[in-house]
PDB file of C-alpha atoms in Angstrom:
ATOM      1  CA  MET A 219     -12.610 -29.905 -47.091  1.00 62.00           C
ATOM      2  CA  THR A 220      -9.894 -32.862 -47.641  1.00 77.00           C
ATOM      3  CA  THR A 221      -7.007 -30.561 -47.787  1.00 88.00           C
ATOM      4  CA  GLU A 222      -8.089 -28.931 -44.559  1.00 87.00           C
ATOM      5  CA  LYS A 223      -8.522 -32.468 -43.029  1.00 87.00           C
ATOM      6  CA  ASN A 224      -5.199 -33.486 -44.235  1.00 90.00           C
ATOM      7  CA  ALA A 225      -3.542 -30.140 -42.844  1.00 88.00           C
ATOM      8  CA  ALA A 226      -5.704 -30.690 -39.503  1.00 91.00           C
ATOM      9  CA  ALA A 227      -4.316 -34.361 -39.303  1.00 91.00           C
ATOM     10  CA  GLU A 228      -0.807 -33.291 -40.088  1.00 92.00           C
ATOM     11  CA  GLU A 229      -0.696 -30.618 -37.476  1.00 93.00           C
ATOM     12  CA  ARG A 230      -2.048 -33.396 -34.896  1.00 95.00           C
ATOM     13  CA  ILE A 231       0.769 -35.617 -35.746  1.00 95.00           C
ATOM     14  CA  ARG A 232       3.045 -32.956 -35.352  1.00 95.00           C
ATOM     15  CA  GLN A 233       1.769 -32.277 -31.796  1.00 96.00           C
ATOM     16  CA  LEU A 234       1.758 -35.871 -30.860  1.00 96.00           C
ATOM     17  CA  LEU A 235       5.354 -36.361 -31.938  1.00 97.00           C
ATOM     18  CA  HIS A 236       6.407 -33.300 -30.129  1.00 97.00           C
ATOM     19  CA  THR A 237       4.653 -34.346 -26.959  1.00 97.00           C
ATOM     20  CA  LEU A 238       6.016 -37.709 -27.206  1.00 97.00           C
ATOM     21  CA  GLY A 239       9.770 -36.346 -27.860  1.00 97.00           C
ATOM     22  CA  LYS A 240       9.526 -34.059 -24.878  1.00 97.00           C
ATOM     23  CA  ALA A 241       8.137 -36.445 -22.468  1.00 98.00           C
ATOM     24  CA  TYR A 242      10.991 -38.951 -23.522  1.00 97.00           C
ATOM     25  CA  LEU A 243      13.316 -36.330 -23.014  1.00 95.00           C
ATOM     26  CA  GLU A 244      11.976 -35.519 -19.505  1.00 96.00           C
ATOM     27  CA  ARG A 245      12.336 -39.111 -18.751  1.00 97.00           C
ATOM     28  CA  ARG A 246      15.847 -39.274 -19.799  1.00 94.00           C
ATOM     29  CA  GLN A 247      14.931 -41.849 -22.464  1.00 96.00           C
ATOM     30  CA  PHE A 248      17.159 -40.092 -24.959  1.00 92.00           C
ATOM     31  CA  ALA A 249      17.031 -42.567 -27.890  1.00 92.00           C
ATOM     32  CA  GLU A 250      13.399 -42.648 -28.011  1.00 96.00           C
ATOM     33  CA  ALA A 251      13.260 -38.741 -27.905  1.00 95.00           C
ATOM     34  CA  TYR A 252      15.640 -38.603 -30.658  1.00 93.00           C
ATOM     35  CA  ALA A 253      13.527 -40.899 -32.714  1.00 95.00           C
ATOM     36  CA  LYS A 254      10.336 -38.939 -32.289  1.00 97.00           C
ATOM     37  CA  LEU A 255      12.064 -35.605 -32.626  1.00 96.00           C
ATOM     38  CA  SER A 256      13.808 -36.771 -35.758  1.00 94.00           C
ATOM     39  CA  GLN A 257      10.467 -37.692 -37.172  1.00 96.00           C
ATOM     40  CA  LEU A 258       9.024 -34.251 -36.167  1.00 96.00           C
ATOM     41  CA  LEU A 259      11.992 -32.620 -37.882  1.00 94.00           C
ATOM     42  CA  GLN A 260      11.035 -34.204 -41.129  1.00 95.00           C
ATOM     43  CA  LEU A 261       7.884 -32.500 -40.981  1.00 94.00           C
ATOM     44  CA  ASP A 262       8.938 -29.276 -39.660  1.00 91.00           C
ATOM     45  CA  PRO A 263      12.767 -29.039 -40.648  1.00 91.00           C
ATOM     46  CA  ASP A 264      13.499 -25.275 -39.536  1.00 88.00           C
ATOM     47  CA  ASN A 265      11.653 -25.261 -36.068  1.00 91.00           C
ATOM     48  CA  ALA A 266      14.259 -24.029 -33.716  1.00 87.00           C
ATOM     49  CA  GLU A 267      12.657 -25.478 -30.508  1.00 91.00           C
ATOM     50  CA  VAL A 268      12.468 -29.030 -32.145  1.00 94.00           C
ATOM     51  CA  LEU A 269      16.063 -28.537 -33.568  1.00 89.00           C
ATOM     52  CA  GLU A 270      17.453 -27.754 -30.035  1.00 87.00           C
ATOM     53  CA  GLU A 271      15.413 -30.605 -28.383  1.00 92.00           C
ATOM     54  CA  THR A 272      16.664 -33.217 -31.010  1.00 91.00           C
ATOM     55  CA  ALA A 273      20.211 -31.915 -30.198  1.00 86.00           C
ATOM     56  CA  LEU A 274      19.704 -32.494 -26.565  1.00 86.00           C
ATOM     57  CA  ALA A 275      18.294 -36.031 -27.345  1.00 90.00           C
ATOM     58  CA  ALA A 276      21.498 -36.738 -29.242  1.00 86.00           C
ATOM     59  CA  ILE A 277      23.816 -35.578 -26.606  1.00 83.00           C
ATOM     60  CA  GLY A 278      21.819 -37.557 -24.133  1.00 83.00           C
ATOM     61  CA  SER A 279      22.218 -40.671 -25.996  1.00 80.00           C
ATOM     62  CA  ARG A 280      25.915 -39.901 -26.045  1.00 76.00           C
ATOM     63  CA  ASP A 281      25.775 -38.875 -29.836  1.00 65.00           C
ATOM     64  CA  VAL A 282      27.949 -35.739 -29.315  1.00 64.00           C
ATOM     65  CA  SER A 283      29.037 -35.693 -32.962  1.00 70.00           C
ATOM     66  CA  ALA A 284      28.367 -33.793 -35.978  1.00 73.00           C
ATOM     67  CA  THR A 285      24.805 -34.647 -35.827  1.00 79.00           C
ATOM     68  CA  ALA A 286      24.342 -32.529 -32.427  1.00 79.00           C
ATOM     69  CA  LEU A 287      26.403 -29.695 -33.617  1.00 80.00           C
ATOM     70  CA  ALA A 288      24.466 -29.383 -37.088  1.00 82.00           C
ATOM     71  CA  LEU A 289      21.341 -29.505 -35.233  1.00 82.00           C
ATOM     72  CA  TYR A 290      22.429 -26.527 -32.946  1.00 80.00           C
ATOM     73  CA  GLU A 291      23.830 -24.854 -35.867  1.00 85.00           C
ATOM     74  CA  LYS A 292      20.336 -24.997 -37.987  1.00 85.00           C
ATOM     75  CA  ALA A 293      18.574 -23.819 -34.771  1.00 85.00           C
ATOM     76  CA  VAL A 294      20.848 -20.874 -34.607  1.00 84.00           C
ATOM     77  CA  ALA A 295      20.302 -20.135 -37.925  1.00 86.00           C
ATOM     78  CA  ALA A 296      16.452 -20.235 -37.402  1.00 86.00           C
ATOM     79  CA  GLN A 297      16.809 -18.012 -34.467  1.00 84.00           C
ATOM     80  CA  PRO A 298      20.077 -16.167 -34.590  1.00 86.00           C
ATOM     81  CA  ASN A 299      19.261 -13.829 -31.452  1.00 86.00           C
ATOM     82  CA  ALA A 300      18.519 -16.918 -29.143  1.00 84.00           C
ATOM     83  CA  GLU A 301      21.495 -16.453 -26.499  1.00 88.00           C
ATOM     84  CA  HIS A 302      20.620 -19.980 -25.171  1.00 84.00           C
ATOM     85  CA  LEU A 303      20.972 -21.576 -28.331  1.00 80.00           C
ATOM     86  CA  LEU A 304      24.192 -19.589 -29.164  1.00 81.00           C
ATOM     87  CA  THR A 305      25.585 -20.750 -25.678  1.00 82.00           C
ATOM     88  CA  ALA A 306      24.672 -24.299 -26.090  1.00 79.00           C
ATOM     89  CA  LEU A 307      26.453 -24.307 -29.384  1.00 77.00           C
ATOM     90  CA  ALA A 308      29.501 -22.716 -28.245  1.00 79.00           C
ATOM     91  CA  THR A 309      29.621 -24.943 -25.216  1.00 77.00           C
ATOM     92  CA  LEU A 310      29.009 -28.040 -27.094  1.00 73.00           C
ATOM     93  CA  PHE A 311      31.539 -26.931 -29.840  1.00 72.00           C
ATOM     94  CA  SER A 312      34.392 -26.125 -27.135  1.00 71.00           C
ATOM     95  CA  THR A 313      33.914 -29.196 -25.017  1.00 70.00           C
ATOM     96  CA  HIS A 314      33.550 -31.511 -28.055  1.00 65.00           C
ATOM     97  CA  GLN A 315      36.223 -30.739 -30.403  1.00 59.00           C
TER      98      GLN A 315
END
């Protein structure tokens, strides 16, 4: 039962971090979004949606660097057929090299 409670608590933390991160993105509070989404990535490092949102937060924070590129590359690796991820990665790569 303790394991189930721990799993449920961890899932709730994931949900809260994701909700906060997305809310900060919508409000264009990119540094805050990046902080929450980065925390979420520690719990769920292969989640393509969260990788993309974290990359968007990094870009919004003017951190168009290896960080944003690496996040998009990992998102594409998780979902190689996601055209929007491929397009975003290509655009980011071509405009910031």
